[in-house]
Short mmCIF file of C-alpha atoms in Angstrom, two decimals:
data_model
loop_
_atom_site.label_atom_id
_atom_site.label_comp_id
_atom_site.label_asym_id
_atom_site.label_seq_id
_atom_site.Cartn_x
_atom_site.Cartn_y
_atom_site.Cartn_z
CA MET A 241 -28.44 -44.18 98.81
CA THR A 242 -29.46 -40.56 99.20
CA THR A 243 -32.71 -38.84 98.44
CA THR A 244 -33.78 -35.21 98.83
CA ALA A 245 -37.45 -34.76 98.05
CA ALA A 246 -40.25 -37.23 97.39
CA PRO A 247 -40.66 -37.20 93.59
CA ALA A 248 -44.35 -36.68 94.07
CA ASP A 249 -43.44 -33.12 95.10
CA ARG A 250 -42.67 -31.58 91.73
CA VAL A 251 -41.72 -28.19 93.10
CA GLN A 252 -39.20 -29.47 95.62
CA LEU A 253 -37.62 -31.90 93.20
CA LEU A 254 -37.23 -29.25 90.48
CA ALA A 255 -35.70 -26.86 93.02
CA SER A 256 -33.24 -29.50 94.16
CA ILE A 257 -32.16 -30.11 90.55
CA ARG A 258 -31.89 -26.42 89.72
CA GLY A 259 -29.82 -25.82 92.83
CA ILE A 260 -26.90 -27.90 91.50
CA GLY A 261 -25.29 -28.54 88.15
CA HIS A 262 -27.88 -29.89 85.72
CA TRP A 263 -28.84 -30.47 82.10
CA ARG A 264 -31.97 -28.91 80.69
CA VAL A 265 -33.03 -30.50 77.41
CA ARG A 266 -35.86 -29.34 75.14
CA ILE A 267 -37.04 -30.92 71.90
CA ILE A 268 -39.26 -28.42 70.04
CA PRO A 269 -41.16 -29.25 66.83
CA GLU A 270 -40.78 -26.47 64.27
CA SER A 271 -44.39 -26.87 63.17
CA ALA A 272 -47.50 -26.65 65.35
CA GLY A 273 -49.96 -29.50 65.82
CA GLN A 274 -50.88 -32.39 68.03
CA ARG A 275 -48.70 -35.41 67.56
CA PHE A 276 -50.10 -37.68 70.29
CA GLN A 277 -53.77 -38.25 70.76
CA LEU A 278 -53.73 -39.41 74.37
CA THR A 279 -51.55 -38.73 77.40
CA SER A 280 -50.81 -42.47 77.50
CA ASP A 281 -49.47 -42.13 73.94
CA CYS A 282 -46.87 -39.69 75.33
CA ARG A 283 -45.79 -42.19 77.91
CA GLU A 284 -45.56 -45.02 75.38
CA ALA A 285 -43.56 -42.86 72.96
CA VAL A 286 -40.94 -42.13 75.59
CA GLU A 287 -40.86 -45.80 76.69
CA ARG A 288 -40.25 -46.88 73.08
CA SER A 289 -37.58 -44.20 72.62
CA ALA A 290 -35.61 -44.46 75.87
CA VAL A 291 -31.87 -45.11 75.46
CA GLN A 292 -30.03 -47.58 77.69
CA PHE A 293 -26.36 -47.54 76.88
CA ARG A 294 -24.98 -47.84 80.46
CA GLY A 295 -27.46 -49.46 82.78
CA TRP A 296 -29.62 -46.38 83.61
CA ASP A 297 -32.01 -45.40 80.90
CA TYR A 298 -32.27 -41.95 79.32
CA PRO A 299 -34.70 -40.58 80.22
CA HIS A 300 -35.47 -42.81 83.18
CA ILE A 301 -38.80 -44.65 82.93
CA PRO A 302 -40.23 -45.33 86.40
CA VAL A 303 -41.12 -49.00 86.64
CA THR A 304 -43.00 -48.59 89.92
CA GLN A 305 -44.89 -45.87 91.76
CA SER A 306 -42.87 -45.36 94.91
CA GLY A 307 -41.31 -42.80 97.26
CA PHE A 308 -38.43 -42.21 94.81
CA GLN A 309 -39.98 -42.45 91.36
CA CYS A 310 -43.35 -41.90 89.74
CA GLY A 311 -45.03 -41.25 86.37
CA GLU A 312 -48.40 -39.73 85.88
CA PRO A 313 -50.63 -37.88 83.41
CA VAL A 314 -50.42 -34.08 83.60
CA PRO A 315 -52.40 -31.44 81.68
CA GLY A 316 -51.51 -31.92 78.05
CA GLY A 317 -49.10 -34.78 78.43
CA TRP A 318 -47.15 -37.21 80.64
CA GLU A 319 -44.57 -36.53 83.36
CA ALA A 320 -42.09 -38.69 85.25
CA ARG A 321 -39.98 -37.84 88.31
CA THR A 322 -37.12 -39.67 89.94
CA ASP A 323 -34.97 -38.98 93.01
CA TRP A 324 -32.88 -41.99 93.87
CA ASP A 325 -29.23 -42.43 94.73
CA ARG A 326 -27.22 -40.35 92.24
CA HIS A 327 -30.19 -39.93 89.90
CA ARG A 328 -32.39 -36.85 90.09
CA GLU A 329 -34.56 -35.98 87.07
CA LEU A 330 -37.92 -34.74 85.84
CA TRP A 331 -39.24 -35.00 82.27
CA ARG A 332 -42.46 -34.21 80.44
CA LEU A 333 -43.68 -34.98 76.93
CA THR A 334 -46.76 -33.05 75.71
CA ARG A 335 -49.23 -34.15 73.07
CA SER A 336 -47.84 -31.40 70.79
CA GLY A 337 -44.53 -33.34 70.80
CA GLN A 338 -42.51 -30.93 72.98
CA PHE A 339 -40.20 -32.69 75.36
CA ILE A 340 -38.44 -31.14 78.35
CA HIS A 341 -36.00 -32.85 80.68
CA TYR A 342 -34.22 -31.66 83.82
CA LEU A 343 -31.36 -33.94 84.77
CA ALA A 344 -29.03 -33.31 87.72
CA LEU A 345 -25.31 -33.82 87.33
CA TRP A 346 -24.49 -36.93 89.30
CA GLU A 347 -21.08 -35.40 90.08
CA ASP A 348 -22.89 -32.92 92.27
CA ILE A 349 -24.71 -35.65 94.20
CA ASP A 350 -22.09 -38.35 94.66
CA PRO A 351 -20.36 -37.86 98.08
CA GLU A 352 -16.93 -38.45 96.48
CA PHE A 353 -17.22 -35.60 94.00
CA ARG A 354 -19.99 -33.20 95.03
CA ASP A 355 -17.65 -30.71 96.68
CA GLN A 356 -15.24 -30.59 93.79
CA ARG A 357 -17.39 -28.79 91.13
CA ILE A 358 -16.31 -31.01 88.28
CA LEU A 359 -17.77 -32.21 85.03
CA GLY A 360 -16.70 -35.71 84.00
CA VAL A 361 -15.55 -35.68 80.38
CA SER A 362 -16.68 -39.19 79.45
CA GLY A 363 -19.98 -38.76 81.28
CA ALA A 364 -20.73 -35.59 79.33
CA VAL A 365 -20.00 -37.35 76.05
CA TYR A 366 -22.25 -40.20 77.06
CA THR A 367 -25.10 -37.89 78.06
CA LEU A 368 -24.97 -35.90 74.86
CA LEU A 369 -25.00 -39.12 72.83
CA GLU A 370 -27.99 -40.38 74.81
CA ILE A 371 -29.87 -37.08 74.34
CA VAL A 372 -29.40 -36.97 70.54
CA GLU A 373 -30.13 -40.68 70.12
CA PHE A 374 -33.31 -40.32 72.22
CA CYS A 375 -34.25 -37.33 70.05
CA ARG A 376 -33.79 -39.48 66.93
CA ARG A 377 -35.99 -42.23 68.25
CA LEU A 378 -38.70 -39.98 69.68
CA THR A 379 -39.11 -38.07 66.42
CA GLY A 380 -39.68 -41.41 64.71
CA THR A 381 -42.72 -42.26 66.86
CA ALA A 382 -44.98 -39.57 65.35
CA ASP A 383 -45.14 -37.04 62.57
CA TYR A 384 -42.69 -34.37 63.71
CA GLY A 385 -42.53 -32.74 60.35
CA ALA A 386 -39.40 -31.73 58.51
CA ALA A 387 -37.32 -30.52 61.44
CA ILE A 388 -37.09 -29.92 65.18
CA ASP A 389 -35.03 -27.63 67.36
CA LEU A 390 -32.84 -29.24 70.03
CA GLU A 391 -31.90 -27.01 72.98
CA ILE A 392 -29.44 -28.23 75.57
CA ASP A 393 -28.39 -26.13 78.57
CA LEU A 394 -25.70 -27.18 81.15
CA ALA A 395 -26.44 -24.96 84.10
CA ASN A 396 -24.49 -23.99 87.22
CA THR A 397 -21.10 -24.29 85.49
CA MET A 398 -19.37 -21.25 86.90
CA ASP A 399 -15.92 -22.26 88.23
CA ARG A 400 -16.57 -25.86 87.31
CA SER A 401 -13.63 -27.90 85.95
CA LEU A 402 -13.41 -30.73 83.46
CA LYS A 403 -12.09 -34.01 84.79
CA MET A 404 -11.21 -37.38 83.31
CA LEU A 405 -12.70 -39.94 85.72
CA ASP A 406 -11.57 -43.05 83.80
CA GLN A 407 -8.02 -44.34 84.10
CA THR A 408 -7.30 -44.70 80.41
CA ARG A 409 -7.22 -40.96 79.58
CA MET A 410 -6.05 -37.80 81.28
CA LEU A 411 -6.12 -33.98 80.90
CA GLU A 412 -2.78 -32.24 81.11
CA ASP A 413 -4.18 -29.07 82.57
CA ARG A 414 -7.11 -27.63 84.54
CA PHE A 415 -9.92 -26.50 82.24
CA GLY A 416 -12.76 -24.42 83.64
CA THR A 417 -15.34 -21.85 82.54
CA ASP A 418 -16.56 -18.53 83.83
CA GLN A 419 -19.98 -19.08 82.23
CA ASP A 420 -22.84 -19.92 84.56
CA CYS A 421 -24.81 -21.68 81.80
CA VAL A 422 -23.53 -23.29 78.59
CA GLN A 423 -26.16 -23.19 75.87
CA LEU A 424 -26.02 -25.60 72.93
CA ARG A 425 -28.50 -25.19 70.08
CA ARG A 426 -29.13 -27.32 66.98
CA PRO A 427 -31.85 -27.23 64.30
CA LEU A 428 -32.13 -30.85 63.19
CA PRO A 429 -33.65 -31.96 59.88
CA LEU A 430 -35.73 -35.10 60.04
CA PRO A 431 -35.52 -37.98 59.78
CA LEU A 432 -32.30 -38.30 61.73
CA THR A 433 -30.19 -41.36 61.09
CA GLY A 434 -28.14 -43.16 63.68
CA SER A 435 -24.80 -42.07 62.19
CA ALA A 436 -26.06 -38.46 61.90
CA ALA A 437 -27.10 -38.61 65.61
CA ARG A 438 -23.59 -39.66 66.63
CA THR A 439 -22.07 -36.87 64.58
CA VAL A 440 -24.40 -34.25 66.07
CA ALA A 441 -23.60 -35.52 69.59
CA ARG A 442 -19.87 -35.43 68.86
CA ASP A 443 -20.04 -31.81 67.57
CA LEU A 444 -22.06 -30.82 70.64
CA ALA A 445 -19.41 -32.32 72.89
CA ILE A 446 -16.65 -30.45 71.04
CA GLU A 447 -18.57 -27.20 71.45
CA LEU A 448 -19.23 -27.87 75.13
CA PHE A 449 -15.56 -28.59 75.97
CA ASP A 450 -14.49 -25.54 74.00
CA THR A 451 -16.39 -23.34 76.45
CA PHE A 452 -14.10 -24.79 79.10
CA GLY A 453 -11.05 -23.79 77.01
CA CYS A 454 -10.37 -27.46 76.23
CA SER A 455 -9.86 -28.82 72.74
CA ILE A 456 -10.79 -32.50 72.59
CA GLY A 457 -10.65 -33.84 69.07
CA PRO A 458 -13.23 -35.82 67.19
CA ARG A 459 -11.24 -39.08 67.31
CA ILE A 460 -11.21 -39.02 71.15
CA ILE A 461 -14.89 -38.26 71.37
CA ASP A 462 -15.67 -40.98 68.75
CA GLY A 463 -13.73 -43.41 70.87
CA ILE A 464 -15.65 -42.55 73.99
CA GLN A 465 -18.95 -42.84 72.12
CA GLU A 466 -17.93 -46.26 70.87
CA GLU A 467 -17.13 -47.40 74.38
CA VAL A 468 -20.60 -46.62 75.69
CA SER A 469 -22.56 -47.73 72.63
CA SER A 470 -20.72 -51.05 72.57
CA ARG A 471 -22.07 -51.83 76.11
CA ARG A 472 -25.55 -52.46 74.73
#
């Protein structure tokens, strides 16, 4: 098990995430207004919406207050921080309904892979599916209006390569990117159905891999999605 900064120290934790490859996710309501009355309502909305396809929930809900995870009210909302083993993340939901999540790439923390600058293909597909499914669930907990904007950044990608980490698939070449940050943007009409969420996540994965010069077809991504969703 490895830790870097006590999660109670927001500044250090955020710096440790930003210093390596990481996802930055924002869910932004298109209309103004207060969607949650209390900060505890924000916490409960995330708890009800969290996705658990593969053992570790997205986003992670701290079950205890400890040296490696905590959740607490902050001005205008609720925030949770985790720094444990391969998991390093910080998220916040405000009463206006805006959600932001910083999530470190586990590939940059795991001792086996952290010096290789890789992005696991299946893991990226899983994460994108979790993000969009969480978005679908969260926007069903309150009146988010007719649409939201979903912003996903994958940062610190310069000279990073795609890699298949499972034994059932392989890439026939090295695929990398010269972009330091891959930005994915989607306006999403509400309500979002489960099948629509899977399609959005698939299209985001196709766009992400395209920035690495790699064409991975819808059937392959659908198959990877099915593998992780069938674990529930």
